[in-house]
Amino acid sequence: MNFFRTEPAGVIAPEDALPGRDTPIQISGKHFVNGSSMVAPFPEQMETIIVGMGCFWGAERLFWEVPGVFTTAAGYSGGTTPHPTYSETCTSRTGHTEAVLVVFDPDVVDLETLFKVFWENHDPTQYMGQGNDLGSQYRTAIYGTTEAQMAAAQASLENYQMKLTATGFGKITTEIAEAGEFYYAEEEHQQYLAKNPYGYCNHGFCQVAYS
């Protein structure tokens, strides 16, 4: 029996990524749970942020349940391959992480509330994976769509790191960067746990409270 666990490789170099395709994956665009549109244009007051915290099935459910979140979508972001498929992303050869697009009304829900959901419901200290889901497609990430979001994300990381360190946990590996293209996942992955209530979900309270 092999008791040793090999550390997953990092994000693939852009020149080595799969070529992908020019045409987007076709989806209905309608949120299965609340009926809102998953695709732009969104109402004028809305903001968007993209998060990665392992398998996007459970992560998306966490956010569509937050009051003030207008819509959510499962997809792929942070990598190179244009319009990747789920099977391609699962090879770790697209550079993308499984991601959730969160569209929210900042007059109803603030970033701190969203960050609390993010930090408390996965292990941000795990490198290139979540639990037994290993690979760069499961890495932890926050992709901001404004400079203010990225600054707030960095501040939230530093805040949570202090709490983790004080309780004996390791260093956060979460990638914080400007949002690039968000590629929508196939229709069957959208709001997956609403369609499959007993489906796989590895998300739950992790480690210590954010606030």
CSV table of C-alpha atoms in Angstrom, one decimal:
chain,number,residue,atom,x,y,z
A,1,MET,CA,0.0,0.0,0.0
A,2,ASN,CA,1.3,3.5,-0.9
A,3,PHE,CA,1.1,5.8,2.1
A,4,PHE,CA,2.6,8.7,0.2
A,5,ARG,CA,0.5,11.3,-1.5
A,6,THR,CA,1.9,13.1,-4.5
A,7,GLU,CA,1.4,16.9,-4.5
A,8,PRO,CA,-0.6,18.0,-7.5
A,9,ALA,CA,1.1,19.9,-10.3
A,10,GLY,CA,0.6,23.6,-10.7
A,11,VAL,CA,-1.3,25.4,-13.4
A,12,ILE,CA,-0.4,24.4,-16.9
A,13,ALA,CA,1.6,26.8,-19.0
A,14,PRO,CA,-0.6,28.6,-21.6
A,15,GLU,CA,1.4,27.2,-24.5
A,16,ASP,CA,0.7,23.7,-23.3
A,17,ALA,CA,-3.0,24.1,-22.7
A,18,LEU,CA,-5.7,22.4,-24.8
A,19,PRO,CA,-6.8,24.4,-27.8
A,20,GLY,CA,-10.5,24.6,-26.9
A,21,ARG,CA,-12.9,26.0,-29.4
A,22,ASP,CA,-14.3,29.3,-30.8
A,23,THR,CA,-18.0,28.7,-30.1
A,24,PRO,CA,-19.5,28.9,-26.6
A,25,ILE,CA,-21.2,26.0,-24.9
A,26,GLN,CA,-24.9,26.5,-25.3
A,27,ILE,CA,-27.0,26.9,-22.2
A,28,SER,CA,-30.5,28.0,-21.5
A,29,GLY,CA,-29.3,31.1,-19.6
A,30,LYS,CA,-32.1,30.7,-17.0
A,31,HIS,CA,-31.3,30.0,-13.4
A,32,PHE,CA,-33.0,26.7,-12.4
A,33,VAL,CA,-33.7,27.8,-8.9
A,34,ASN,CA,-34.8,31.5,-9.0
A,35,GLY,CA,-35.5,32.0,-12.7
A,36,SER,CA,-33.1,34.9,-13.1
A,37,SER,CA,-30.8,35.3,-16.1
A,38,MET,CA,-27.4,33.7,-15.8
A,39,VAL,CA,-26.0,35.7,-18.7
A,40,ALA,CA,-25.4,39.5,-19.1
A,41,PRO,CA,-26.8,42.0,-19.3
A,42,PHE,CA,-27.6,42.1,-15.7
A,43,PRO,CA,-29.6,44.8,-13.9
A,44,GLU,CA,-27.5,48.0,-13.7
A,45,GLN,CA,-26.8,48.0,-10.0
A,46,MET,CA,-25.4,44.5,-9.9
A,47,GLU,CA,-21.8,43.6,-9.4
A,48,THR,CA,-20.1,40.3,-10.4
A,49,ILE,CA,-17.3,38.4,-8.8
A,50,ILE,CA,-15.9,34.9,-9.6
A,51,VAL,CA,-14.8,32.4,-7.0
A,52,GLY,CA,-13.2,28.9,-7.1
A,53,MET,CA,-13.4,26.7,-4.1
A,54,GLY,CA,-13.3,23.1,-5.4
A,55,CYS,CA,-16.2,21.3,-7.1
A,56,PHE,CA,-18.5,24.0,-8.4
A,57,TRP,CA,-21.7,22.0,-7.7
A,58,GLY,CA,-21.7,22.6,-4.0
A,59,ALA,CA,-20.0,26.0,-4.2
A,60,GLU,CA,-22.7,27.4,-6.4
A,61,ARG,CA,-25.5,26.3,-4.0
A,62,LEU,CA,-23.8,28.2,-1.2
A,63,PHE,CA,-24.0,31.5,-3.1
A,64,TRP,CA,-27.5,31.2,-4.6
A,65,GLU,CA,-28.8,30.9,-1.1
A,66,VAL,CA,-27.4,34.2,0.0
A,67,PRO,CA,-30.0,37.0,0.2
A,68,GLY,CA,-29.0,39.8,-2.3
A,69,VAL,CA,-27.4,37.4,-4.8
A,70,PHE,CA,-29.2,37.9,-8.0
A,71,THR,CA,-27.9,34.9,-9.9
A,72,THR,CA,-25.1,32.4,-10.0
A,73,ALA,CA,-23.6,30.2,-12.7
A,74,ALA,CA,-21.1,27.3,-12.8
A,75,GLY,CA,-18.2,27.6,-15.2
A,76,TYR,CA,-14.5,27.7,-15.8
A,77,SER,CA,-12.1,30.6,-15.2
A,78,GLY,CA,-8.5,31.6,-14.5
A,79,GLY,CA,-7.0,29.6,-17.3
A,80,THR,CA,-6.2,29.6,-21.0
A,81,THR,CA,-8.4,27.2,-23.0
A,82,PRO,CA,-11.3,29.0,-24.7
A,83,HIS,CA,-14.8,27.5,-24.1
A,84,PRO,CA,-13.6,24.3,-22.5
A,85,THR,CA,-15.7,21.3,-21.7
A,86,TYR,CA,-16.1,19.7,-18.3
A,87,SER,CA,-14.1,16.7,-19.4
A,88,GLU,CA,-11.3,18.9,-20.8
A,89,THR,CA,-11.2,20.9,-17.6
A,90,CYS,CA,-11.0,17.7,-15.5
A,91,THR,CA,-7.7,16.9,-17.2
A,92,SER,CA,-6.0,19.9,-15.6
A,93,ARG,CA,-4.9,20.9,-19.1
A,94,THR,CA,-7.0,24.0,-19.6
A,95,GLY,CA,-5.5,26.1,-16.8
A,96,HIS,CA,-9.0,26.9,-15.5
A,97,THR,CA,-10.5,26.2,-12.1
A,98,GLU,CA,-14.1,25.2,-11.6
A,99,ALA,CA,-15.6,28.5,-10.8
A,100,VAL,CA,-18.8,30.2,-9.8
A,101,LEU,CA,-20.0,33.5,-11.2
A,102,VAL,CA,-21.8,35.4,-8.4
A,103,VAL,CA,-23.9,38.4,-9.5
A,104,PHE,CA,-25.0,40.4,-6.5
A,105,ASP,CA,-26.7,43.6,-5.4
A,106,PRO,CA,-24.2,45.5,-3.2
A,107,ASP,CA,-27.0,47.5,-1.6
A,108,VAL,CA,-28.3,44.3,-0.2
A,109,VAL,CA,-25.3,42.0,0.4
A,110,ASP,CA,-21.7,43.3,0.9
A,111,LEU,CA,-18.5,41.6,0.0
A,112,GLU,CA,-17.7,40.7,3.6
A,113,THR,CA,-20.8,38.5,3.6
A,114,LEU,CA,-19.7,36.8,0.4
A,115,PHE,CA,-16.2,36.3,1.7
A,116,LYS,CA,-17.5,34.7,4.9
A,117,VAL,CA,-19.3,32.1,2.7
A,118,PHE,CA,-16.2,31.6,0.7
A,119,TRP,CA,-13.6,31.2,3.4
A,120,GLU,CA,-15.7,29.2,5.8
A,121,ASN,CA,-16.9,26.6,3.3
A,122,HIS,CA,-13.7,25.1,1.9
A,123,ASP,CA,-10.0,24.6,2.9
A,124,PRO,CA,-8.1,27.6,1.4
A,125,THR,CA,-4.8,26.1,2.7
A,126,GLN,CA,-4.9,23.1,0.4
A,127,TYR,CA,-2.8,23.4,-2.7
A,128,MET,CA,-4.4,22.6,-6.0
A,129,GLY,CA,-7.3,20.7,-4.7
A,130,GLN,CA,-10.1,20.2,-2.2
A,131,GLY,CA,-10.3,17.1,-0.1
A,132,ASN,CA,-9.8,14.1,-2.4
A,133,ASP,CA,-10.5,16.3,-5.5
A,134,LEU,CA,-7.0,16.9,-6.7
A,135,GLY,CA,-5.7,19.1,-9.6
A,136,SER,CA,-5.5,22.7,-10.7
A,137,GLN,CA,-9.2,22.6,-11.7
A,138,TYR,CA,-10.1,22.5,-8.0
A,139,ARG,CA,-7.8,25.3,-6.8
A,140,THR,CA,-9.0,28.0,-4.5
A,141,ALA,CA,-9.4,31.5,-6.2
A,142,ILE,CA,-11.1,34.9,-6.0
A,143,TYR,CA,-11.3,36.8,-9.3
A,144,GLY,CA,-12.4,40.3,-8.8
A,145,THR,CA,-14.0,42.5,-11.5
A,146,THR,CA,-12.9,45.8,-9.9
A,147,GLU,CA,-9.9,47.0,-8.1
A,148,ALA,CA,-12.0,47.6,-5.0
A,149,GLN,CA,-13.0,43.9,-5.1
A,150,MET,CA,-9.4,42.7,-5.4
A,151,ALA,CA,-8.3,45.0,-2.5
A,152,ALA,CA,-11.1,43.8,-0.4
A,153,ALA,CA,-10.3,40.1,-1.2
A,154,GLN,CA,-6.7,40.6,-0.2
A,155,ALA,CA,-7.7,42.2,3.0
A,156,SER,CA,-10.1,39.4,3.7
A,157,LEU,CA,-7.3,36.8,3.1
A,158,GLU,CA,-5.0,38.6,5.5
A,159,ASN,CA,-7.8,38.7,8.1
A,160,TYR,CA,-8.6,35.0,7.7
A,161,GLN,CA,-4.9,34.0,7.7
A,162,MET,CA,-4.4,35.6,11.1
A,163,LYS,CA,-7.3,33.5,12.4
A,164,LEU,CA,-6.0,30.3,10.8
A,165,THR,CA,-2.5,30.9,12.1
A,166,ALA,CA,-3.7,31.5,15.6
A,167,THR,CA,-5.4,28.1,15.6
A,168,GLY,CA,-2.5,26.2,14.1
A,169,PHE,CA,-3.5,26.0,10.4
A,170,GLY,CA,-1.2,26.6,7.5
A,171,LYS,CA,-0.8,29.2,4.8
A,172,ILE,CA,-3.7,30.2,2.5
A,173,THR,CA,-3.0,29.3,-1.1
A,174,THR,CA,-6.0,31.2,-2.6
A,175,GLU,CA,-5.2,32.9,-5.9
A,176,ILE,CA,-6.5,36.5,-6.0
A,177,ALA,CA,-6.4,38.1,-9.4
A,178,GLU,CA,-8.3,40.3,-11.8
A,179,ALA,CA,-11.1,38.3,-13.4
A,180,GLY,CA,-10.6,37.1,-17.0
A,181,GLU,CA,-13.1,35.4,-19.2
A,182,PHE,CA,-15.7,33.3,-17.5
A,183,TYR,CA,-16.8,30.3,-19.6
A,184,TYR,CA,-20.2,28.8,-18.8
A,185,ALA,CA,-20.3,25.1,-17.9
A,186,GLU,CA,-22.7,22.7,-19.6
A,187,GLU,CA,-26.4,23.0,-18.7
A,188,GLU,CA,-26.3,19.8,-16.6
A,189,HIS,CA,-23.8,21.5,-14.3
A,190,GLN,CA,-25.8,24.6,-13.7
A,191,GLN,CA,-27.5,24.6,-10.3
A,192,TYR,CA,-26.6,20.9,-10.2
A,193,LEU,CA,-27.5,20.3,-6.6
A,194,ALA,CA,-31.0,21.7,-7.1
A,195,LYS,CA,-31.5,19.2,-10.0
A,196,ASN,CA,-29.8,16.4,-8.1
A,197,PRO,CA,-30.5,17.0,-4.3
A,198,TYR,CA,-28.5,14.0,-3.3
A,199,GLY,CA,-25.6,14.7,-5.6
A,200,TYR,CA,-21.9,15.0,-4.6
A,201,CYS,CA,-20.9,18.0,-2.4
A,202,ASN,CA,-17.7,18.2,-0.4
A,203,HIS,CA,-18.4,21.7,1.0
A,204,GLY,CA,-19.1,22.4,4.6
A,205,PHE,CA,-17.8,24.5,7.5
A,206,CYS,CA,-14.0,24.3,7.5
A,207,GLN,CA,-11.5,25.1,10.2
A,208,VAL,CA,-12.4,28.4,11.9
A,209,ALA,CA,-15.0,31.2,11.7
A,210,TYR,CA,-14.2,34.1,9.4
A,211,SER,CA,-16.1,36.6,11.7
